[in-house]
Amino acid sequence: MDKTIHLVKLSVGSESPETLAAWQEANAPRFPDGKPRHVTRMWPKRDTELLNGGSIYWVIKGSIQCRQRILRLDEVFGSDGIRRCAIVLEPKVHLTQAALKRPFQGWRYLKVEDAPADLPENRVNDDLLPDELNRALAEIGVL
Protein backbone atom coordinates (compact mmCIF):
# COMPACT_ATOMS: atom_id res chain seq x y z
CA MET A 1 0.00 0.00 0.00
CA ASP A 2 1.41 3.38 -1.02
CA LYS A 3 1.91 5.91 1.72
CA THR A 4 1.10 9.60 1.67
CA ILE A 5 3.17 12.36 3.23
CA HIS A 6 2.65 16.12 3.31
CA LEU A 7 4.96 19.13 3.46
CA VAL A 8 4.78 22.05 5.85
CA LYS A 9 6.27 25.39 4.77
CA LEU A 10 6.37 28.95 6.08
CA SER A 11 4.49 31.38 3.85
CA VAL A 12 6.82 34.35 4.27
CA GLY A 13 5.07 37.67 3.72
CA SER A 14 1.53 36.30 3.86
CA GLU A 15 -0.84 37.86 6.36
CA SER A 16 -3.62 35.34 5.81
CA PRO A 17 -4.67 32.49 3.53
CA GLU A 18 -6.41 35.14 1.41
CA THR A 19 -3.20 37.11 0.83
CA LEU A 20 -1.37 33.86 -0.04
CA ALA A 21 -4.06 33.04 -2.62
CA ALA A 22 -4.01 36.58 -4.01
CA TRP A 23 -0.22 36.51 -4.43
CA GLN A 24 -0.41 33.14 -6.18
CA GLU A 25 -3.19 34.35 -8.46
CA ALA A 26 -1.23 37.48 -9.38
CA ASN A 27 1.80 35.34 -10.29
CA ALA A 28 -0.12 32.63 -12.17
CA PRO A 29 0.36 34.25 -15.62
CA ARG A 30 4.13 33.67 -15.28
CA PHE A 31 3.60 29.93 -15.82
CA PRO A 32 2.31 28.23 -18.98
CA ASP A 33 -0.30 26.18 -17.09
CA GLY A 34 -1.29 29.06 -14.75
CA LYS A 35 -0.94 26.82 -11.68
CA PRO A 36 0.62 28.14 -8.48
CA ARG A 37 3.95 26.68 -7.48
CA HIS A 38 6.65 26.92 -4.89
CA VAL A 39 10.22 26.58 -6.13
CA THR A 40 12.74 25.04 -3.77
CA ARG A 41 16.43 24.20 -4.08
CA MET A 42 16.01 20.65 -2.81
CA TRP A 43 14.10 17.86 -4.54
CA PRO A 44 11.98 15.98 -1.97
CA LYS A 45 13.38 12.48 -1.42
CA ARG A 46 9.86 11.22 -0.64
CA ASP A 47 8.40 12.46 -3.91
CA THR A 48 6.33 9.32 -4.55
CA GLU A 49 4.58 9.75 -1.19
CA LEU A 50 3.97 13.46 -1.83
CA LEU A 51 2.40 12.71 -5.20
CA ASN A 52 0.12 10.11 -3.62
CA GLY A 53 -2.37 12.71 -2.35
CA GLY A 54 0.03 14.95 -0.42
CA SER A 55 -0.50 18.64 0.30
CA ILE A 56 1.64 21.56 1.31
CA TYR A 57 0.47 23.01 4.63
CA TRP A 58 1.17 26.72 4.92
CA VAL A 59 2.35 28.31 8.17
CA ILE A 60 1.09 31.89 8.33
CA LYS A 61 1.82 34.11 11.32
CA GLY A 62 2.98 31.23 13.52
CA SER A 63 0.32 28.62 12.78
CA ILE A 64 -0.73 26.27 10.02
CA GLN A 65 -3.82 27.90 8.54
CA CYS A 66 -4.35 26.32 5.13
CA ARG A 67 -3.16 23.74 2.63
CA GLN A 68 -2.97 23.12 -1.09
CA ARG A 69 -2.85 19.73 -2.78
CA ILE A 70 0.41 18.93 -4.58
CA LEU A 71 -0.24 18.11 -8.24
CA ARG A 72 3.27 17.39 -9.48
CA LEU A 73 6.95 18.19 -9.13
CA ASP A 74 8.62 19.91 -12.09
CA GLU A 75 12.32 20.22 -12.73
CA VAL A 76 13.26 23.86 -13.32
CA PHE A 77 16.57 25.66 -13.66
CA GLY A 78 17.26 29.04 -12.11
CA SER A 79 19.00 31.90 -13.91
CA ASP A 80 22.17 30.56 -12.25
CA GLY A 81 21.74 27.24 -14.08
CA ILE A 82 21.12 25.31 -10.86
CA ARG A 83 18.45 22.58 -10.90
CA ARG A 84 15.48 23.22 -8.62
CA CYS A 85 12.13 21.64 -7.83
CA ALA A 86 8.88 23.45 -8.62
CA ILE A 87 6.13 22.07 -6.39
CA VAL A 88 3.05 22.62 -8.55
CA LEU A 89 -0.09 23.16 -6.51
CA GLU A 90 -3.84 22.98 -6.90
CA PRO A 91 -5.09 26.59 -7.04
CA LYS A 92 -7.76 25.99 -4.37
CA VAL A 93 -6.60 26.95 -0.87
CA HIS A 94 -8.26 24.76 1.77
CA LEU A 95 -8.58 26.38 5.20
CA THR A 96 -7.51 24.13 8.08
CA GLN A 97 -7.87 24.10 11.82
CA ALA A 98 -5.12 26.23 13.33
CA ALA A 99 -2.01 24.39 14.53
CA LEU A 100 0.89 26.23 16.13
CA LYS A 101 4.24 25.85 14.40
CA ARG A 102 7.57 27.33 15.45
CA PRO A 103 9.66 29.08 12.78
CA PHE A 104 11.98 26.87 10.69
CA GLN A 105 13.88 27.13 7.44
CA GLY A 106 12.95 25.31 4.28
CA TRP A 107 10.17 22.73 4.42
CA ARG A 108 9.49 19.74 6.61
CA TYR A 109 7.62 16.51 6.08
CA LEU A 110 4.28 16.22 7.89
CA LYS A 111 2.72 12.84 8.61
CA VAL A 112 -0.92 12.39 7.59
CA GLU A 113 -1.93 11.70 11.21
CA ASP A 114 -0.25 14.95 12.37
CA ALA A 115 -1.86 17.19 9.75
CA PRO A 116 -4.60 19.54 10.94
CA ALA A 117 -8.07 18.82 9.59
CA ASP A 118 -9.69 20.97 6.95
CA LEU A 119 -12.36 23.34 8.18
CA PRO A 120 -15.83 22.15 7.21
CA GLU A 121 -17.13 23.93 4.10
CA ASN A 122 -19.87 25.60 6.16
CA ARG A 123 -17.19 27.27 8.33
CA VAL A 124 -14.84 28.70 5.72
CA ASN A 125 -16.66 32.03 5.71
CA ASP A 126 -16.76 32.34 9.50
CA ASP A 127 -15.00 35.31 11.01
CA LEU A 128 -11.48 34.29 11.95
CA LEU A 129 -10.41 34.51 15.56
CA PRO A 130 -7.83 37.16 16.37
CA ASP A 131 -4.31 35.75 16.03
CA GLU A 132 -3.52 36.10 19.74
CA LEU A 133 -6.68 34.23 20.79
CA ASN A 134 -6.14 31.60 18.09
CA ARG A 135 -2.60 30.93 19.39
CA ALA A 136 -3.74 30.80 23.02
CA LEU A 137 -6.48 28.27 22.22
CA ALA A 138 -4.08 26.17 20.16
CA GLU A 139 -1.54 26.19 23.01
CA ILE A 140 -4.05 24.68 25.43
CA GLY A 141 -5.25 22.17 22.85
CA VAL A 142 -8.72 23.61 22.16
CA LEU A 143 -7.98 24.13 18.45
XYZ file of C-alpha atoms in Angstrom:
143
model
C 0.000 0.000 0.000
C 1.410 3.377 -1.022
C 1.909 5.913 1.723
C 1.096 9.598 1.665
C 3.172 12.359 3.231
C 2.648 16.124 3.314
C 4.957 19.126 3.458
C 4.779 22.047 5.849
C 6.267 25.393 4.766
C 6.368 28.952 6.080
C 4.491 31.379 3.846
C 6.817 34.347 4.266
C 5.073 37.668 3.721
C 1.530 36.303 3.863
C -0.841 37.863 6.364
C -3.619 35.339 5.811
C -4.668 32.487 3.529
C -6.408 35.138 1.406
C -3.195 37.112 0.827
C -1.370 33.861 -0.041
C -4.058 33.037 -2.623
C -4.006 36.583 -4.010
C -0.219 36.509 -4.427
C -0.413 33.139 -6.183
C -3.193 34.348 -8.460
C -1.230 37.479 -9.379
C 1.797 35.344 -10.294
C -0.120 32.631 -12.170
C 0.365 34.255 -15.620
C 4.134 33.667 -15.275
C 3.602 29.935 -15.821
C 2.305 28.231 -18.976
C -0.301 26.180 -17.086
C -1.295 29.058 -14.754
C -0.941 26.822 -11.680
C 0.620 28.139 -8.477
C 3.947 26.680 -7.478
C 6.648 26.917 -4.886
C 10.218 26.575 -6.129
C 12.744 25.036 -3.767
C 16.428 24.199 -4.075
C 16.005 20.654 -2.811
C 14.096 17.861 -4.541
C 11.983 15.975 -1.967
C 13.377 12.477 -1.418
C 9.857 11.225 -0.635
C 8.403 12.458 -3.914
C 6.330 9.320 -4.546
C 4.581 9.748 -1.187
C 3.971 13.462 -1.833
C 2.404 12.713 -5.203
C 0.117 10.113 -3.618
C -2.369 12.710 -2.345
C 0.033 14.952 -0.418
C -0.505 18.640 0.300
C 1.639 21.563 1.309
C 0.473 23.008 4.634
C 1.171 26.724 4.923
C 2.349 28.306 8.169
C 1.094 31.889 8.334
C 1.823 34.111 11.322
C 2.981 31.226 13.516
C 0.322 28.624 12.780
C -0.726 26.266 10.018
C -3.824 27.904 8.536
C -4.351 26.315 5.134
C -3.156 23.741 2.630
C -2.968 23.120 -1.090
C -2.847 19.729 -2.777
C 0.409 18.932 -4.575
C -0.244 18.115 -8.241
C 3.268 17.391 -9.484
C 6.953 18.186 -9.128
C 8.618 19.912 -12.094
C 12.319 20.218 -12.729
C 13.259 23.856 -13.321
C 16.566 25.664 -13.664
C 17.256 29.044 -12.114
C 18.997 31.902 -13.906
C 22.171 30.564 -12.253
C 21.737 27.242 -14.083
C 21.118 25.312 -10.861
C 18.447 22.575 -10.900
C 15.478 23.224 -8.622
C 12.125 21.640 -7.825
C 8.884 23.454 -8.617
C 6.130 22.072 -6.390
C 3.053 22.616 -8.555
C -0.092 23.159 -6.506
C -3.838 22.977 -6.895
C -5.094 26.591 -7.044
C -7.756 25.991 -4.373
C -6.595 26.948 -0.875
C -8.258 24.756 1.773
C -8.582 26.379 5.202
C -7.514 24.134 8.077
C -7.867 24.099 11.818
C -5.118 26.230 13.332
C -2.008 24.392 14.526
C 0.893 26.230 16.132
C 4.240 25.850 14.401
C 7.569 27.326 15.455
C 9.660 29.076 12.775
C 11.977 26.867 10.693
C 13.884 27.127 7.439
C 12.946 25.306 4.276
C 10.171 22.731 4.417
C 9.493 19.742 6.612
C 7.616 16.511 6.084
C 4.284 16.217 7.885
C 2.719 12.839 8.608
C -0.916 12.392 7.592
C -1.935 11.701 11.206
C -0.253 14.946 12.375
C -1.857 17.192 9.751
C -4.595 19.544 10.936
C -8.070 18.819 9.592
C -9.693 20.965 6.948
C -12.360 23.339 8.185
C -15.833 22.149 7.209
C -17.127 23.932 4.095
C -19.866 25.603 6.159
C -17.191 27.271 8.332
C -14.839 28.696 5.715
C -16.665 32.027 5.713
C -16.762 32.340 9.501
C -14.997 35.314 11.006
C -11.481 34.289 11.948
C -10.410 34.508 15.561
C -7.834 37.164 16.370
C -4.310 35.749 16.030
C -3.517 36.100 19.740
C -6.682 34.234 20.788
C -6.141 31.601 18.095
C -2.604 30.927 19.395
C -3.742 30.798 23.024
C -6.481 28.275 22.218
C -4.077 26.171 20.160
C -1.541 26.190 23.012
C -4.049 24.678 25.433
C -5.253 22.173 22.846
C -8.720 23.606 22.161
C -7.981 24.126 18.449
